[in-house]
Amino acid sequence: MSKIRLSMTLAVLGIVAGLFFFLKLPYSVSASFIMAPHEPERVFVEVPGLLRQQMVKDGDSVQTGDVLAVLENPQKETDLLDAQRRVYQYTETAQALIFATDAKRAEVKQHETIAQAAQQQVDTIQTDLNRLTLVSGRSGIVMQPPKPERLGSYLEGGPAPFCQIGDPHKLQAWLIIDQG
């Protein structure tokens, strides 16, 4: 019984060894790869808007503080004008009521409070409008910005970055292997 088992084992090993030596196995694997910056700064659109100007393209060198793109948000601009109008309106009304009778002086405080709230709204909207200018936070090479044909398109804020800025001397390769 053990001779049969030994013969069978040797036969199987012989077949496996024969297949290993006589079947052509690939000696190399071809694959494409993507070069990407190692630990890049990702520049995101924080306030949605229309892409009006794009100052950079793929491979451009930038310094900290360089403007990458300018977006435009007409609704925010309209909201800013509306809030500024309310600040002016309520401030002027409060100034006019200062010299009024005591009964009207209670309205002064109310108008001043409304003007202050509108001024806070102006400040918030102005901060949002300032964030429509995308600026580089570090020096490096611009990678993967939008294509020039996207000029005029609406860019949403979200998980996808506008572009990446990385050190050209610190790259990483992502290997793409087709399993088909």
JSON list of C-alpha atoms in Angstrom, two decimals:
[
{"chain": "A", "resi": 1, "resn": "MET", "atom": "CA", "xyz": [0.00, 0.00, 0.00]},
{"chain": "A", "resi": 2, "resn": "SER", "atom": "CA", "xyz": [2.81, 2.41, 0.79]},
{"chain": "A", "resi": 3, "resn": "LYS", "atom": "CA", "xyz": [4.55, 1.60, -2.55]},
{"chain": "A", "resi": 4, "resn": "ILE", "atom": "CA", "xyz": [1.40, 2.63, -4.42]},
{"chain": "A", "resi": 5, "resn": "ARG", "atom": "CA", "xyz": [1.09, 5.82, -2.39]},
{"chain": "A", "resi": 6, "resn": "LEU", "atom": "CA", "xyz": [4.78, 6.61, -2.97]},
{"chain": "A", "resi": 7, "resn": "SER", "atom": "CA", "xyz": [4.43, 5.95, -6.72]},
{"chain": "A", "resi": 8, "resn": "MET", "atom": "CA", "xyz": [1.38, 8.20, -6.95]},
{"chain": "A", "resi": 9, "resn": "THR", "atom": "CA", "xyz": [3.12, 11.01, -5.04]},
{"chain": "A", "resi": 10, "resn": "LEU", "atom": "CA", "xyz": [6.20, 10.78, -7.26]},
{"chain": "A", "resi": 11, "resn": "ALA", "atom": "CA", "xyz": [4.02, 10.78, -10.38]},
{"chain": "A", "resi": 12, "resn": "VAL", "atom": "CA", "xyz": [2.14, 13.89, -9.28]},
{"chain": "A", "resi": 13, "resn": "LEU", "atom": "CA", "xyz": [5.41, 15.65, -8.38]},
{"chain": "A", "resi": 14, "resn": "GLY", "atom": "CA", "xyz": [6.84, 14.67, -11.75]},
{"chain": "A", "resi": 15, "resn": "ILE", "atom": "CA", "xyz": [3.84, 16.11, -13.60]},
{"chain": "A", "resi": 16, "resn": "VAL", "atom": "CA", "xyz": [4.01, 19.34, -11.60]},
{"chain": "A", "resi": 17, "resn": "ALA", "atom": "CA", "xyz": [7.78, 19.64, -12.23]},
{"chain": "A", "resi": 18, "resn": "GLY", "atom": "CA", "xyz": [7.24, 18.91, -15.95]},
{"chain": "A", "resi": 19, "resn": "LEU", "atom": "CA", "xyz": [4.54, 21.58, -16.19]},
{"chain": "A", "resi": 20, "resn": "PHE", "atom": "CA", "xyz": [6.78, 24.03, -14.38]},
{"chain": "A", "resi": 21, "resn": "PHE", "atom": "CA", "xyz": [9.71, 23.50, -16.75]},
{"chain": "A", "resi": 22, "resn": "PHE", "atom": "CA", "xyz": [7.83, 23.09, -20.02]},
{"chain": "A", "resi": 23, "resn": "LEU", "atom": "CA", "xyz": [4.92, 25.53, -19.75]},
{"chain": "A", "resi": 24, "resn": "LYS", "atom": "CA", "xyz": [5.79, 29.07, -20.72]},
{"chain": "A", "resi": 25, "resn": "LEU", "atom": "CA", "xyz": [5.32, 31.38, -17.75]},
{"chain": "A", "resi": 26, "resn": "PRO", "atom": "CA", "xyz": [5.45, 35.16, -18.12]},
{"chain": "A", "resi": 27, "resn": "TYR", "atom": "CA", "xyz": [8.88, 36.49, -17.28]},
{"chain": "A", "resi": 28, "resn": "SER", "atom": "CA", "xyz": [7.66, 40.06, -17.04]},
{"chain": "A", "resi": 29, "resn": "VAL", "atom": "CA", "xyz": [4.46, 41.87, -16.26]},
{"chain": "A", "resi": 30, "resn": "SER", "atom": "CA", "xyz": [3.66, 45.13, -18.01]},
{"chain": "A", "resi": 31, "resn": "ALA", "atom": "CA", "xyz": [1.63, 47.74, -16.20]},
{"chain": "A", "resi": 32, "resn": "SER", "atom": "CA", "xyz": [1.04, 51.46, -16.37]},
{"chain": "A", "resi": 33, "resn": "PHE", "atom": "CA", "xyz": [1.54, 53.78, -13.45]},
{"chain": "A", "resi": 34, "resn": "ILE", "atom": "CA", "xyz": [0.56, 57.24, -12.32]},
{"chain": "A", "resi": 35, "resn": "MET", "atom": "CA", "xyz": [3.06, 59.64, -10.83]},
{"chain": "A", "resi": 36, "resn": "ALA", "atom": "CA", "xyz": [1.58, 61.69, -8.02]},
{"chain": "A", "resi": 37, "resn": "PRO", "atom": "CA", "xyz": [3.07, 64.03, -5.46]},
{"chain": "A", "resi": 38, "resn": "HIS", "atom": "CA", "xyz": [3.91, 62.55, -2.10]},
{"chain": "A", "resi": 39, "resn": "GLU", "atom": "CA", "xyz": [1.82, 64.30, 0.58]},
{"chain": "A", "resi": 40, "resn": "PRO", "atom": "CA", "xyz": [0.47, 67.03, -1.72]},
{"chain": "A", "resi": 41, "resn": "GLU", "atom": "CA", "xyz": [-1.50, 70.06, -0.67]},
{"chain": "A", "resi": 42, "resn": "ARG", "atom": "CA", "xyz": [-4.99, 69.63, -2.05]},
{"chain": "A", "resi": 43, "resn": "VAL", "atom": "CA", "xyz": [-6.68, 72.89, -3.00]},
{"chain": "A", "resi": 44, "resn": "PHE", "atom": "CA", "xyz": [-10.44, 72.67, -2.65]},
{"chain": "A", "resi": 45, "resn": "VAL", "atom": "CA", "xyz": [-13.27, 74.91, -3.84]},
{"chain": "A", "resi": 46, "resn": "GLU", "atom": "CA", "xyz": [-14.74, 76.14, -0.56]},
{"chain": "A", "resi": 47, "resn": "VAL", "atom": "CA", "xyz": [-17.46, 78.36, -2.00]},
{"chain": "A", "resi": 48, "resn": "PRO", "atom": "CA", "xyz": [-19.17, 77.17, -5.21]},
{"chain": "A", "resi": 49, "resn": "GLY", "atom": "CA", "xyz": [-18.96, 79.41, -8.24]},
{"chain": "A", "resi": 50, "resn": "LEU", "atom": "CA", "xyz": [-18.26, 79.81, -11.94]},
{"chain": "A", "resi": 51, "resn": "LEU", "atom": "CA", "xyz": [-14.65, 79.31, -13.00]},
{"chain": "A", "resi": 52, "resn": "ARG", "atom": "CA", "xyz": [-13.80, 82.70, -14.56]},
{"chain": "A", "resi": 53, "resn": "GLN", "atom": "CA", "xyz": [-9.98, 82.62, -14.64]},
{"chain": "A", "resi": 54, "resn": "GLN", "atom": "CA", "xyz": [-7.51, 79.79, -14.29]},
{"chain": "A", "resi": 55, "resn": "MET", "atom": "CA", "xyz": [-3.97, 81.07, -13.86]},
{"chain": "A", "resi": 56, "resn": "VAL", "atom": "CA", "xyz": [-2.21, 77.66, -13.76]},
{"chain": "A", "resi": 57, "resn": "LYS", "atom": "CA", "xyz": [-1.95, 74.54, -15.85]},
{"chain": "A", "resi": 58, "resn": "ASP", "atom": "CA", "xyz": [-0.54, 71.10, -15.14]},
{"chain": "A", "resi": 59, "resn": "GLY", "atom": "CA", "xyz": [3.17, 71.28, -14.39]},
{"chain": "A", "resi": 60, "resn": "ASP", "atom": "CA", "xyz": [3.34, 75.00, -13.53]},
{"chain": "A", "resi": 61, "resn": "SER", "atom": "CA", "xyz": [5.57, 76.05, -10.65]},
{"chain": "A", "resi": 62, "resn": "VAL", "atom": "CA", "xyz": [3.89, 78.14, -7.94]},
{"chain": "A", "resi": 63, "resn": "GLN", "atom": "CA", "xyz": [4.95, 79.89, -4.77]},
{"chain": "A", "resi": 64, "resn": "THR", "atom": "CA", "xyz": [3.04, 80.21, -1.51]},
{"chain": "A", "resi": 65, "resn": "GLY", "atom": "CA", "xyz": [0.26, 82.77, -1.96]},
{"chain": "A", "resi": 66, "resn": "ASP", "atom": "CA", "xyz": [0.08, 82.60, -5.77]},
{"chain": "A", "resi": 67, "resn": "VAL", "atom": "CA", "xyz": [-3.44, 82.89, -7.21]},
{"chain": "A", "resi": 68, "resn": "LEU", "atom": "CA", "xyz": [-4.46, 79.62, -8.90]},
{"chain": "A", "resi": 69, "resn": "ALA", "atom": "CA", "xyz": [-7.96, 80.52, -10.09]},
{"chain": "A", "resi": 70, "resn": "VAL", "atom": "CA", "xyz": [-10.76, 83.03, -9.67]},
{"chain": "A", "resi": 71, "resn": "LEU", "atom": "CA", "xyz": [-14.37, 81.95, -9.32]},
{"chain": "A", "resi": 72, "resn": "GLU", "atom": "CA", "xyz": [-17.47, 84.11, -9.47]},
{"chain": "A", "resi": 73, "resn": "ASN", "atom": "CA", "xyz": [-20.73, 83.70, -7.57]},
{"chain": "A", "resi": 74, "resn": "PRO", "atom": "CA", "xyz": [-23.35, 86.22, -8.74]},
{"chain": "A", "resi": 75, "resn": "GLN", "atom": "CA", "xyz": [-25.81, 85.21, -6.02]},
{"chain": "A", "resi": 76, "resn": "LYS", "atom": "CA", "xyz": [-23.27, 85.99, -3.28]},
{"chain": "A", "resi": 77, "resn": "GLU", "atom": "CA", "xyz": [-22.56, 89.37, -4.90]},
{"chain": "A", "resi": 78, "resn": "THR", "atom": "CA", "xyz": [-26.29, 90.16, -4.96]},
{"chain": "A", "resi": 79, "resn": "ASP", "atom": "CA", "xyz": [-26.61, 89.06, -1.31]},
{"chain": "A", "resi": 80, "resn": "LEU", "atom": "CA", "xyz": [-23.70, 91.34, -0.39]},
{"chain": "A", "resi": 81, "resn": "LEU", "atom": "CA", "xyz": [-25.30, 94.37, -2.06]},
{"chain": "A", "resi": 82, "resn": "ASP", "atom": "CA", "xyz": [-28.60, 93.61, -0.33]},
{"chain": "A", "resi": 83, "resn": "ALA", "atom": "CA", "xyz": [-26.94, 93.31, 3.10]},
{"chain": "A", "resi": 84, "resn": "GLN", "atom": "CA", "xyz": [-24.95, 96.52, 2.54]},
{"chain": "A", "resi": 85, "resn": "ARG", "atom": "CA", "xyz": [-28.17, 98.32, 1.59]},
{"chain": "A", "resi": 86, "resn": "ARG", "atom": "CA", "xyz": [-29.81, 97.14, 4.82]},
{"chain": "A", "resi": 87, "resn": "VAL", "atom": "CA", "xyz": [-26.82, 98.31, 6.90]},
{"chain": "A", "resi": 88, "resn": "TYR", "atom": "CA", "xyz": [-27.03, 101.75, 5.29]},
{"chain": "A", "resi": 89, "resn": "GLN", "atom": "CA", "xyz": [-30.82, 101.94, 5.58]},
{"chain": "A", "resi": 90, "resn": "TYR", "atom": "CA", "xyz": [-31.02, 101.01, 9.26]},
{"chain": "A", "resi": 91, "resn": "THR", "atom": "CA", "xyz": [-27.96, 103.06, 10.25]},
{"chain": "A", "resi": 92, "resn": "GLU", "atom": "CA", "xyz": [-29.37, 106.18, 8.56]},
{"chain": "A", "resi": 93, "resn": "THR", "atom": "CA", "xyz": [-32.79, 105.60, 10.11]},
{"chain": "A", "resi": 94, "resn": "ALA", "atom": "CA", "xyz": [-31.21, 105.22, 13.56]},
{"chain": "A", "resi": 95, "resn": "GLN", "atom": "CA", "xyz": [-29.22, 108.46, 13.03]},
{"chain": "A", "resi": 96, "resn": "ALA", "atom": "CA", "xyz": [-32.37, 110.29, 12.00]},
{"chain": "A", "resi": 97, "resn": "LEU", "atom": "CA", "xyz": [-34.26, 109.08, 15.09]},
{"chain": "A", "resi": 98, "resn": "ILE", "atom": "CA", "xyz": [-31.57, 110.16, 17.58]},
{"chain": "A", "resi": 99, "resn": "PHE", "atom": "CA", "xyz": [-32.96, 113.68, 17.76]},
{"chain": "A", "resi": 100, "resn": "ALA", "atom": "CA", "xyz": [-36.58, 112.50, 17.87]},
{"chain": "A", "resi": 101, "resn": "THR", "atom": "CA", "xyz": [-38.86, 112.34, 20.86]},
{"chain": "A", "resi": 102, "resn": "ASP", "atom": "CA", "xyz": [-38.30, 109.89, 23.71]},
{"chain": "A", "resi": 103, "resn": "ALA", "atom": "CA", "xyz": [-40.95, 107.56, 22.30]},
{"chain": "A", "resi": 104, "resn": "LYS", "atom": "CA", "xyz": [-39.02, 107.27, 19.04]},
{"chain": "A", "resi": 105, "resn": "ARG", "atom": "CA", "xyz": [-35.67, 106.71, 20.81]},
{"chain": "A", "resi": 106, "resn": "ALA", "atom": "CA", "xyz": [-36.66, 103.12, 21.59]},
{"chain": "A", "resi": 107, "resn": "GLU", "atom": "CA", "xyz": [-36.72, 102.54, 17.87]},
{"chain": "A", "resi": 108, "resn": "VAL", "atom": "CA", "xyz": [-33.11, 103.78, 17.62]},
{"chain": "A", "resi": 109, "resn": "LYS", "atom": "CA", "xyz": [-31.83, 100.78, 19.58]},
{"chain": "A", "resi": 110, "resn": "GLN", "atom": "CA", "xyz": [-33.91, 98.41, 17.44]},
{"chain": "A", "resi": 111, "resn": "HIS", "atom": "CA", "xyz": [-32.57, 99.92, 14.20]},
{"chain": "A", "resi": 112, "resn": "GLU", "atom": "CA", "xyz": [-28.98, 99.80, 15.51]},
{"chain": "A", "resi": 113, "resn": "THR", "atom": "CA", "xyz": [-29.39, 96.10, 16.40]},
{"chain": "A", "resi": 114, "resn": "ILE", "atom": "CA", "xyz": [-30.73, 95.32, 12.93]},
{"chain": "A", "resi": 115, "resn": "ALA", "atom": "CA", "xyz": [-27.86, 97.29, 11.34]},
{"chain": "A", "resi": 116, "resn": "GLN", "atom": "CA", "xyz": [-25.32, 95.32, 13.41]},
{"chain": "A", "resi": 117, "resn": "ALA", "atom": "CA", "xyz": [-26.86, 92.00, 12.35]},
{"chain": "A", "resi": 118, "resn": "ALA", "atom": "CA", "xyz": [-26.78, 93.13, 8.72]},
{"chain": "A", "resi": 119, "resn": "GLN", "atom": "CA", "xyz": [-23.13, 94.18, 9.12]},
{"chain": "A", "resi": 120, "resn": "GLN", "atom": "CA", "xyz": [-22.28, 90.70, 10.43]},
{"chain": "A", "resi": 121, "resn": "GLN", "atom": "CA", "xyz": [-23.98, 89.28, 7.37]},
{"chain": "A", "resi": 122, "resn": "VAL", "atom": "CA", "xyz": [-21.93, 91.62, 5.14]},
{"chain": "A", "resi": 123, "resn": "ASP", "atom": "CA", "xyz": [-18.73, 90.42, 6.82]},
{"chain": "A", "resi": 124, "resn": "THR", "atom": "CA", "xyz": [-19.68, 86.74, 6.35]},
{"chain": "A", "resi": 125, "resn": "ILE", "atom": "CA", "xyz": [-20.59, 87.21, 2.69]},
{"chain": "A", "resi": 126, "resn": "GLN", "atom": "CA", "xyz": [-17.39, 89.20, 2.07]},
{"chain": "A", "resi": 127, "resn": "THR", "atom": "CA", "xyz": [-15.36, 86.35, 3.60]},
{"chain": "A", "resi": 128, "resn": "ASP", "atom": "CA", "xyz": [-17.11, 83.91, 1.25]},
{"chain": "A", "resi": 129, "resn": "LEU", "atom": "CA", "xyz": [-16.41, 86.17, -1.74]},
{"chain": "A", "resi": 130, "resn": "ASN", "atom": "CA", "xyz": [-12.73, 86.33, -0.77]},
{"chain": "A", "resi": 131, "resn": "ARG", "atom": "CA", "xyz": [-12.62, 82.52, -0.74]},
{"chain": "A", "resi": 132, "resn": "LEU", "atom": "CA", "xyz": [-13.66, 82.51, -4.41]},
{"chain": "A", "resi": 133, "resn": "THR", "atom": "CA", "xyz": [-10.01, 83.30, -5.17]},
{"chain": "A", "resi": 134, "resn": "LEU", "atom": "CA", "xyz": [-8.11, 80.02, -4.89]},
{"chain": "A", "resi": 135, "resn": "VAL", "atom": "CA", "xyz": [-4.59, 80.54, -3.54]},
{"chain": "A", "resi": 136, "resn": "SER", "atom": "CA", "xyz": [-1.62, 78.20, -3.19]},
{"chain": "A", "resi": 137, "resn": "GLY", "atom": "CA", "xyz": [-0.79, 77.33, 0.41]},
{"chain": "A", "resi": 138, "resn": "ARG", "atom": "CA", "xyz": [2.71, 76.06, -0.44]},
{"chain": "A", "resi": 139, "resn": "SER", "atom": "CA", "xyz": [5.41, 76.19, -3.08]},
{"chain": "A", "resi": 140, "resn": "GLY", "atom": "CA", "xyz": [5.61, 73.39, -5.59]},
{"chain": "A", "resi": 141, "resn": "ILE", "atom": "CA", "xyz": [4.33, 72.06, -8.89]},
{"chain": "A", "resi": 142, "resn": "VAL", "atom": "CA", "xyz": [0.63, 72.19, -9.85]},
{"chain": "A", "resi": 143, "resn": "MET", "atom": "CA", "xyz": [-0.81, 68.79, -10.69]},
{"chain": "A", "resi": 144, "resn": "GLN", "atom": "CA", "xyz": [-4.21, 67.80, -12.04]},
{"chain": "A", "resi": 145, "resn": "PRO", "atom": "CA", "xyz": [-5.99, 71.17, -12.36]},
{"chain": "A", "resi": 146, "resn": "PRO", "atom": "CA", "xyz": [-9.20, 71.36, -14.44]},
{"chain": "A", "resi": 147, "resn": "LYS", "atom": "CA", "xyz": [-8.79, 71.29, -18.20]},
{"chain": "A", "resi": 148, "resn": "PRO", "atom": "CA", "xyz": [-8.92, 74.73, -19.92]},
{"chain": "A", "resi": 149, "resn": "GLU", "atom": "CA", "xyz": [-12.25, 73.82, -21.57]},
{"chain": "A", "resi": 150, "resn": "ARG", "atom": "CA", "xyz": [-13.85, 73.88, -18.10]},
{"chain": "A", "resi": 151, "resn": "LEU", "atom": "CA", "xyz": [-13.50, 77.68, -18.02]},
{"chain": "A", "resi": 152, "resn": "GLY", "atom": "CA", "xyz": [-16.95, 79.11, -17.37]},
{"chain": "A", "resi": 153, "resn": "SER", "atom": "CA", "xyz": [-18.25, 75.93, -15.78]},
{"chain": "A", "resi": 154, "resn": "TYR", "atom": "CA", "xyz": [-19.79, 75.78, -12.31]},
{"chain": "A", "resi": 155, "resn": "LEU", "atom": "CA", "xyz": [-17.49, 74.27, -9.69]},
{"chain": "A", "resi": 156, "resn": "GLU", "atom": "CA", "xyz": [-19.07, 72.82, -6.56]},
{"chain": "A", "resi": 157, "resn": "GLY", "atom": "CA", "xyz": [-17.32, 72.51, -3.25]},
{"chain": "A", "resi": 158, "resn": "GLY", "atom": "CA", "xyz": [-16.83, 68.91, -2.30]},
{"chain": "A", "resi": 159, "resn": "PRO", "atom": "CA", "xyz": [-14.47, 66.00, -1.88]},
{"chain": "A", "resi": 160, "resn": "ALA", "atom": "CA", "xyz": [-12.70, 66.41, -5.24]},
{"chain": "A", "resi": 161, "resn": "PRO", "atom": "CA", "xyz": [-9.85, 68.93, -5.12]},
{"chain": "A", "resi": 162, "resn": "PHE", "atom": "CA", "xyz": [-9.45, 71.73, -7.66]},
{"chain": "A", "resi": 163, "resn": "CYS", "atom": "CA", "xyz": [-5.78, 70.76, -8.00]},
{"chain": "A", "resi": 164, "resn": "GLN", "atom": "CA", "xyz": [-2.83, 69.40, -6.04]},
{"chain": "A", "resi": 165, "resn": "ILE", "atom": "CA", "xyz": [0.46, 71.12, -5.32]},
{"chain": "A", "resi": 166, "resn": "GLY", "atom": "CA", "xyz": [3.43, 68.94, -4.56]},
{"chain": "A", "resi": 167, "resn": "ASP", "atom": "CA", "xyz": [7.18, 68.85, -4.35]},
{"chain": "A", "resi": 168, "resn": "PRO", "atom": "CA", "xyz": [8.54, 67.61, -7.70]},
{"chain": "A", "resi": 169, "resn": "HIS", "atom": "CA", "xyz": [11.39, 65.86, -5.89]},
{"chain": "A", "resi": 170, "resn": "LYS", "atom": "CA", "xyz": [9.03, 63.82, -3.70]},
{"chain": "A", "resi": 171, "resn": "LEU", "atom": "CA", "xyz": [6.80, 61.74, -5.95]},
{"chain": "A", "resi": 172, "resn": "GLN", "atom": "CA", "xyz": [5.07, 58.42, -5.51]},
{"chain": "A", "resi": 173, "resn": "ALA", "atom": "CA", "xyz": [4.03, 56.02, -8.24]},
{"chain": "A", "resi": 174, "resn": "TRP", "atom": "CA", "xyz": [0.69, 54.26, -8.25]},
{"chain": "A", "resi": 175, "resn": "LEU", "atom": "CA", "xyz": [0.95, 51.01, -10.18]},
{"chain": "A", "resi": 176, "resn": "ILE", "atom": "CA", "xyz": [-2.11, 50.01, -12.22]},
{"chain": "A", "resi": 177, "resn": "ILE", "atom": "CA", "xyz": [-2.25, 46.31, -12.99]},
{"chain": "A", "resi": 178, "resn": "ASP", "atom": "CA", "xyz": [-4.87, 45.01, -15.41]},
{"chain": "A", "resi": 179, "resn": "GLN", "atom": "CA", "xyz": [-6.26, 41.78, -14.05]},
{"chain": "A", "resi": 180, "resn": "GLY", "atom": "CA", "xyz": [-8.00, 40.90, -17.31]}
]
